[in-house]
Coordinates of C-alpha atoms and ligand atoms in Angstrom, one line a residue:
X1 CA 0.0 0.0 0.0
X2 CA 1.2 3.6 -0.8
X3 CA 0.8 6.5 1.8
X4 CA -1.5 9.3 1.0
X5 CA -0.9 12.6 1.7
X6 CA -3.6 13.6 4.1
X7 CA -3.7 16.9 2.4
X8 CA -5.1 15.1 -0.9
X9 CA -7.8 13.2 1.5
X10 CA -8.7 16.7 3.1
X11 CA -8.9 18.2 -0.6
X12 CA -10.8 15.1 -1.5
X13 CA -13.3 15.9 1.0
X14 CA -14.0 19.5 -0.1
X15 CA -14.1 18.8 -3.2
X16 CA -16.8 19.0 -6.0
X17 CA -15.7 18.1 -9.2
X18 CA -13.2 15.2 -10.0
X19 CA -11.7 14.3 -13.1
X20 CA -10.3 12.0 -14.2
X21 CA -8.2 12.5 -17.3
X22 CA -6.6 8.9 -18.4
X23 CA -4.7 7.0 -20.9
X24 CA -3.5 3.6 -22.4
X25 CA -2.2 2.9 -19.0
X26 CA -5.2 2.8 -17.2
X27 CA -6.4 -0.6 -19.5
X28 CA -2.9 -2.0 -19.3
X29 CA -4.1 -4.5 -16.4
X30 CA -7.1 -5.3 -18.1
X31 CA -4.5 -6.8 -20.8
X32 CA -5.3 -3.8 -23.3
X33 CA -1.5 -3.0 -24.0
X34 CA -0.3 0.6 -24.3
X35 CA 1.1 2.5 -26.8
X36 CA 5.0 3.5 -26.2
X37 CA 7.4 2.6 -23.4
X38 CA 8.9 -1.1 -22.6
X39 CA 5.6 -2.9 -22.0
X40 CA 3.9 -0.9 -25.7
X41 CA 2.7 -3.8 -28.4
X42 CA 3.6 -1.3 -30.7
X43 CA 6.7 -1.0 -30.4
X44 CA 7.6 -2.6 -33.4
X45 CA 5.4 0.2 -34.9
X46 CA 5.4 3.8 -34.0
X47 CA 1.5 5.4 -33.1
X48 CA 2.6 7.6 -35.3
X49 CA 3.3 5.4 -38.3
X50 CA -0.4 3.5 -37.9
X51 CA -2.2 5.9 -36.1
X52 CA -2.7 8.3 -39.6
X53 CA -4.5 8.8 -42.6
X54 CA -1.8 8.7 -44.8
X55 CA -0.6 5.3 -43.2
X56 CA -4.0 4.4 -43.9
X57 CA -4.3 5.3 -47.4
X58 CA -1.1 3.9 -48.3
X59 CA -1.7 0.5 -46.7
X60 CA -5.1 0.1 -45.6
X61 CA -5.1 -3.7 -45.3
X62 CA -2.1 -3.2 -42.9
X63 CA -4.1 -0.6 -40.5
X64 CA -7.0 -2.5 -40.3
X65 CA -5.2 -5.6 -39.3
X66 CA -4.0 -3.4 -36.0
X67 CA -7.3 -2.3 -35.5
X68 CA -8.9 -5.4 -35.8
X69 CA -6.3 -7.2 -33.6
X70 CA -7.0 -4.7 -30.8
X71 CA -10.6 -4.7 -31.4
X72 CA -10.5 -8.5 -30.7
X73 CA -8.3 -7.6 -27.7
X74 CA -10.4 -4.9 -26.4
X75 CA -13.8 -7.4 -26.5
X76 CA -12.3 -10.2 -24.4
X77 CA -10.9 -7.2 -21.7
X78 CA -12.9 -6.2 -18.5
X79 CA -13.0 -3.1 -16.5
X80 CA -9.6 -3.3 -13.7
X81 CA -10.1 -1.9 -10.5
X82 CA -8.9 1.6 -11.3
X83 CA -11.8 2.1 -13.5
X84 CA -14.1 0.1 -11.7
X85 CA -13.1 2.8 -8.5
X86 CA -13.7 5.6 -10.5
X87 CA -17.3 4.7 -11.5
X88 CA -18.0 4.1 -7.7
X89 CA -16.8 7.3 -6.8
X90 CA -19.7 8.5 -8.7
X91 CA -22.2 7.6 -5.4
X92 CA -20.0 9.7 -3.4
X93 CA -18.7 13.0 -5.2
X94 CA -21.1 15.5 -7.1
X95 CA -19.7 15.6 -9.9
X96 CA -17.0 13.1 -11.3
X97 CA -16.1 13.2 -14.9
X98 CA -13.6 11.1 -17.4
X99 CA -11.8 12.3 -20.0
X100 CA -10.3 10.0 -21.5
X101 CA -7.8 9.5 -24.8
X102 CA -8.7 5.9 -24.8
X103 CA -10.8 4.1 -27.2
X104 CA -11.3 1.1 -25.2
X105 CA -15.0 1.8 -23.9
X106 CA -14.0 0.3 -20.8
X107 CA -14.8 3.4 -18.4
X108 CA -18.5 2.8 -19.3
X109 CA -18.5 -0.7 -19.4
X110 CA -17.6 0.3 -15.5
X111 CA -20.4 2.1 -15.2
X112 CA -19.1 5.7 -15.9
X113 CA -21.8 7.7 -17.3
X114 CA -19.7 11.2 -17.8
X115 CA -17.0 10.2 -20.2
X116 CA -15.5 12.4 -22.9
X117 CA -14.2 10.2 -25.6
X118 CA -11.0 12.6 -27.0
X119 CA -9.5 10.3 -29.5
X120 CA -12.9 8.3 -30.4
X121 CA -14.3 4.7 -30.3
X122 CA -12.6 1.6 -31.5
X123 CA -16.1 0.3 -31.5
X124 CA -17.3 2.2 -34.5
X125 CA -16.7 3.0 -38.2
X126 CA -17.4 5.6 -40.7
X127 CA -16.8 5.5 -44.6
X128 CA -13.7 8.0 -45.8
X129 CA -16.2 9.6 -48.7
X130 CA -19.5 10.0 -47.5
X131 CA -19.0 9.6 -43.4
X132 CA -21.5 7.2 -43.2
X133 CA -21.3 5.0 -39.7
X134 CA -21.0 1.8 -40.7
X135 CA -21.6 -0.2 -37.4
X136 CA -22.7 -3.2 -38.5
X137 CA -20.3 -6.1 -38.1
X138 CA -17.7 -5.5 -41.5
X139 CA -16.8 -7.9 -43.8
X140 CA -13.2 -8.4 -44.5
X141 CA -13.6 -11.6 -46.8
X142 CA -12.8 -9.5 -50.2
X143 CA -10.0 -7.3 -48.5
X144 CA -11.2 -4.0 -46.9
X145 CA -14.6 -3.0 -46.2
X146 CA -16.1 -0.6 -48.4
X147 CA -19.0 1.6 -47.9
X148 CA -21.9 1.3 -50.8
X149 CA -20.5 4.7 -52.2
X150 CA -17.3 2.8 -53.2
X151 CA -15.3 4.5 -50.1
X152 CA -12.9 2.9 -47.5
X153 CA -14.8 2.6 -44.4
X154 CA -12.7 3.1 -41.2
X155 CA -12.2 3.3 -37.4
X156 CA -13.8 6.1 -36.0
X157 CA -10.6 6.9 -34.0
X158 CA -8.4 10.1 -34.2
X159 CA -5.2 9.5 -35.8
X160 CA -2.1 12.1 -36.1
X161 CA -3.4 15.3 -38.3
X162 CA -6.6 15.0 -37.3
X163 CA -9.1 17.4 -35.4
X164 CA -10.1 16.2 -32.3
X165 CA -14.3 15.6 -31.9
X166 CA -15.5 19.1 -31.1
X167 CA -17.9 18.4 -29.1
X168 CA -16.1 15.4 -26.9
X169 CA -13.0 18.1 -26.4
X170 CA -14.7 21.2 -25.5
X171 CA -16.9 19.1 -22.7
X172 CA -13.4 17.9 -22.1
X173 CA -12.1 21.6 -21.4
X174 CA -15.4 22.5 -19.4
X175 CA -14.8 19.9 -17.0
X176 CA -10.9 20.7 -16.9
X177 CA -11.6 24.3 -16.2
X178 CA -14.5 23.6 -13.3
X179 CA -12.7 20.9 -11.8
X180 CA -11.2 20.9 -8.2
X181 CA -9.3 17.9 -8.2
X182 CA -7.8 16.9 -11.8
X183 CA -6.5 13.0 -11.6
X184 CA -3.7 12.2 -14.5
X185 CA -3.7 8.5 -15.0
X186 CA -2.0 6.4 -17.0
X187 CA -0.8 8.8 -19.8
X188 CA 2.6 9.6 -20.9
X189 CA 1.4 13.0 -21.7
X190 CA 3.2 13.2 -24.9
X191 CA 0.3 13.8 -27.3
X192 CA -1.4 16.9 -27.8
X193 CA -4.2 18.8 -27.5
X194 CA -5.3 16.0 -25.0
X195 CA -2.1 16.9 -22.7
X196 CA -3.3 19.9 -22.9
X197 CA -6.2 20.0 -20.8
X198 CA -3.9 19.1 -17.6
X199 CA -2.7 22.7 -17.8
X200 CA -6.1 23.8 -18.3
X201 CA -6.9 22.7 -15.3
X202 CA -3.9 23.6 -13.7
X203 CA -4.3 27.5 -14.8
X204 CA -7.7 26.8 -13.7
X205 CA -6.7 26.1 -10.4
X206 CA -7.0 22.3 -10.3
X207 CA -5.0 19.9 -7.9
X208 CA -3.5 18.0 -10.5
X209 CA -2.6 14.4 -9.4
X210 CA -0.6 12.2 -11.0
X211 CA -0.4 8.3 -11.1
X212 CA 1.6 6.3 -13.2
X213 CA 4.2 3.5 -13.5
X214 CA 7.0 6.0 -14.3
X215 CA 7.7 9.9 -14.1
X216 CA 6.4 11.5 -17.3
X217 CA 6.8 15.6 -18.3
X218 CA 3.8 16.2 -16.0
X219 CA 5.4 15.1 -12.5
X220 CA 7.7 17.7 -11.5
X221 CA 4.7 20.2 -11.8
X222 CA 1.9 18.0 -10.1
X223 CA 1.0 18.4 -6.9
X224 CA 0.7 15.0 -6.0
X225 CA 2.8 12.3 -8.0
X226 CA 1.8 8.3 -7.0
X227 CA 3.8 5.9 -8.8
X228 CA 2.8 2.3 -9.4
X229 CA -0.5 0.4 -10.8
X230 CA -3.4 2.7 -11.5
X231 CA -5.7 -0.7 -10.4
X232 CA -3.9 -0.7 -7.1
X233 CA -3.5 3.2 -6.7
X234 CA -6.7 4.2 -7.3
X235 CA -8.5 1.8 -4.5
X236 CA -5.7 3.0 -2.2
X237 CA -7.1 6.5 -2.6
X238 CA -10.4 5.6 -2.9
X239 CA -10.4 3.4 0.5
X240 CA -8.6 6.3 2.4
X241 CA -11.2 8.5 1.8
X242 CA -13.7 6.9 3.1
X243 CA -11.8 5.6 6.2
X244 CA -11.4 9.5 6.9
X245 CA -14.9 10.3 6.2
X246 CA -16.8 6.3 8.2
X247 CA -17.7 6.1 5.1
Ligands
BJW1 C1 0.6 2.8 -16.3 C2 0.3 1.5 -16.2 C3 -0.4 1.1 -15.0 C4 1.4 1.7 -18.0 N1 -0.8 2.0 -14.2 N2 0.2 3.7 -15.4 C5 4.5 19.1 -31.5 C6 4.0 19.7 -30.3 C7 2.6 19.6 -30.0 C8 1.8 18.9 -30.8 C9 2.3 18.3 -32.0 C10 3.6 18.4 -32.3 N3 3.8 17.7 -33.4 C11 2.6 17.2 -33.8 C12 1.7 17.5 -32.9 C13 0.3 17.1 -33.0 C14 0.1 15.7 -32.6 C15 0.9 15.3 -31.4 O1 0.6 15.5 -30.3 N4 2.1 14.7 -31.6 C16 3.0 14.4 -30.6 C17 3.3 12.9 -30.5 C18 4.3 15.1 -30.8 N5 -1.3 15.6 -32.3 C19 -2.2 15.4 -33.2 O2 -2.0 15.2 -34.4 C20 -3.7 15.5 -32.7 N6 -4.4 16.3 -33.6 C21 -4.2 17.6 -33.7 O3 -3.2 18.2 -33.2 O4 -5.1 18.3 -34.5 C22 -4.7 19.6 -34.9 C23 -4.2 19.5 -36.3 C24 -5.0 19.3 -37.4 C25 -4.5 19.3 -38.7 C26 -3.1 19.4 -38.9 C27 -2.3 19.6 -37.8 C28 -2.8 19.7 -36.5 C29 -4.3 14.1 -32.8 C30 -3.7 13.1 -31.9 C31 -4.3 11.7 -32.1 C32 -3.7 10.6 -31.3 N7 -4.2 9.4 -31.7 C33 -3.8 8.2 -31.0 C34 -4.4 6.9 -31.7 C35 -5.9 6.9 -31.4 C36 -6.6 5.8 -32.0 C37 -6.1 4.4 -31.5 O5 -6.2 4.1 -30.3 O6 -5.6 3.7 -32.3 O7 -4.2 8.2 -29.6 S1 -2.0 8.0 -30.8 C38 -2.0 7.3 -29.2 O8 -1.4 8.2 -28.3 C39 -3.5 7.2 -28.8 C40 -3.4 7.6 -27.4 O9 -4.7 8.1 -27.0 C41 -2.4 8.7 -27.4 C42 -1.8 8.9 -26.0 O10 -1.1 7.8 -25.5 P1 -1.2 7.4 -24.0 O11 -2.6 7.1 -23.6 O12 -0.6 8.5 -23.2 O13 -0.5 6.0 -23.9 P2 1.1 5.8 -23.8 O14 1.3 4.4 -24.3 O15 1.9 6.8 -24.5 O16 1.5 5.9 -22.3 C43 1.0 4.9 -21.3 C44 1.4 5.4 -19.9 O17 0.8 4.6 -19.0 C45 2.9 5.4 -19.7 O18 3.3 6.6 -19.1 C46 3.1 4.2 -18.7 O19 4.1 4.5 -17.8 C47 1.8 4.2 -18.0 N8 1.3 2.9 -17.5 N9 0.9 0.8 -17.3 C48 -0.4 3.3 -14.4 N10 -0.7 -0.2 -14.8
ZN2 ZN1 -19.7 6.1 -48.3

């Protein structure tokens, strides 16, 4: 078990709104793995190299064979205890918010019902030419699914280039902005605008609280840094609380 600071559980107590802004690391012990450092699949890959249209375009076959791996990944996964605590702390703040750059679905297979989805849903498609979702299960038998227009139909994820979903980032910067406590989990806080909304928060006036395996570029400026599992961490924090407040 790690110590708390008893200044976070005080802050915990007062405070309002929670977010929790996350990453690949967060689904890393549900099996889901993450994108960069030792333990990322992908390392034999760069994000960047997949994760864009061009990549796309040039080798679509490829692409979808990542996406369909991790798809297949992502269905057998459950929810860990990190986001399994998160959900639950829904019964006891007012107001507790995700933000999340992962496309895993898992926070609401938790039972999070305020999640911002920043970098979309592995879950769902949409044809290149004529944006039509295509969420019906997609047949790969003739090589890559096309849409009835004759377009490339593919993952509605955000890939390098690419605007971020309007409406998913600026309820992202809402809750940034009105938070009181601003949780940083499981992100190596490389890619941008999501990173962005930590500083947000911060200018904001946000506690910003870190947890993670490693340090990343965030931790010298957090005010709380936690290092280990996010499915141990988490609980840890959670259980303080409410040994501080009988809960
Ligand atoms: C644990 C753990 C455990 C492990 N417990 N912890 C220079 C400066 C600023 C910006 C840019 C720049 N050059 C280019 C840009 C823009 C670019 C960018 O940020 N690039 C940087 C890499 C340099 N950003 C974009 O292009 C974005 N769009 C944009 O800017 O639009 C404007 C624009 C439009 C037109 C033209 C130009 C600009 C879009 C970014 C889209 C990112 N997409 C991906 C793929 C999504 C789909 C998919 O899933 O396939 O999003 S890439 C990938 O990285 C994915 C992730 O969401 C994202 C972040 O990764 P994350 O979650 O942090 O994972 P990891 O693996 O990096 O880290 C895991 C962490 O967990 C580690 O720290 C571990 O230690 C930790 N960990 N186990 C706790 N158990
Ligand atoms: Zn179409």
């Amino acid at each position: 078990m790690i110590r708390i600071d008893n200044n976070l559980i005080e802050a915990l107590k007062e405070s309002k709104s929670i977010v929790f802004f996350t990453g690949a690391g967060i689904s890393a012990e549900s099996g889901i793995p993450t994108f960069r450092g030792k333990e990322g699949l992908w390392n034999k890959f760069r994000p960047e190299e997949l994760a864009s249209f061009n990549a796309f375009i040039k080798n679509p076959k490829l692409v979808w064979e990542w996406y369909n791996y991790r798809r297949k990944i992502v269905h057998e996964a459950q929810p860990n205890p990190a986001h399994l605590t998160i959900a639950e702390m829904q019964n006891h703040f007012k107001d507790v918010t995700v933000v999340t750059q992962n496309v895993d679905n898992l926070h609401r297979r938790a039972g999070s019902n305020k999640v911002f989805e920043l970098h979309g849903n592995i879950e769902r498609n949409f044809c290149i030419n004529c944006k039509k979702f295509h969420n019906e299960e997609l047949d790969f038998s003739t090589g890559v699914p096309k849409c009835e227009c004759g377009g490339l139909i593919r993952p509605d994820v955000v890939w390098f280039g690419e605007y971020l979903p309007e409406d998913q980032f600026l309820g992202g910067e809402k809750a940034a902005i009105e938070s009181d406590i601003f949780f940083v989990v499981g992100t190596s806080v490389v890619v941008y605008p999501a990173a962005g909304l930590i500083y947000t928060a911060k200018a904001s006036g946000a506690i910003i609280v870190e947890v993670n395996l490693e340090e990343t570029d965030l931790s010298s400026s957090a005010n709380y840094s936690y290092f280990g599992k996010a499915g141990e961490i988490l609980p840890n924090i959670f259980e303080e609380y409410k040994l501080n407040t009988n809960l």
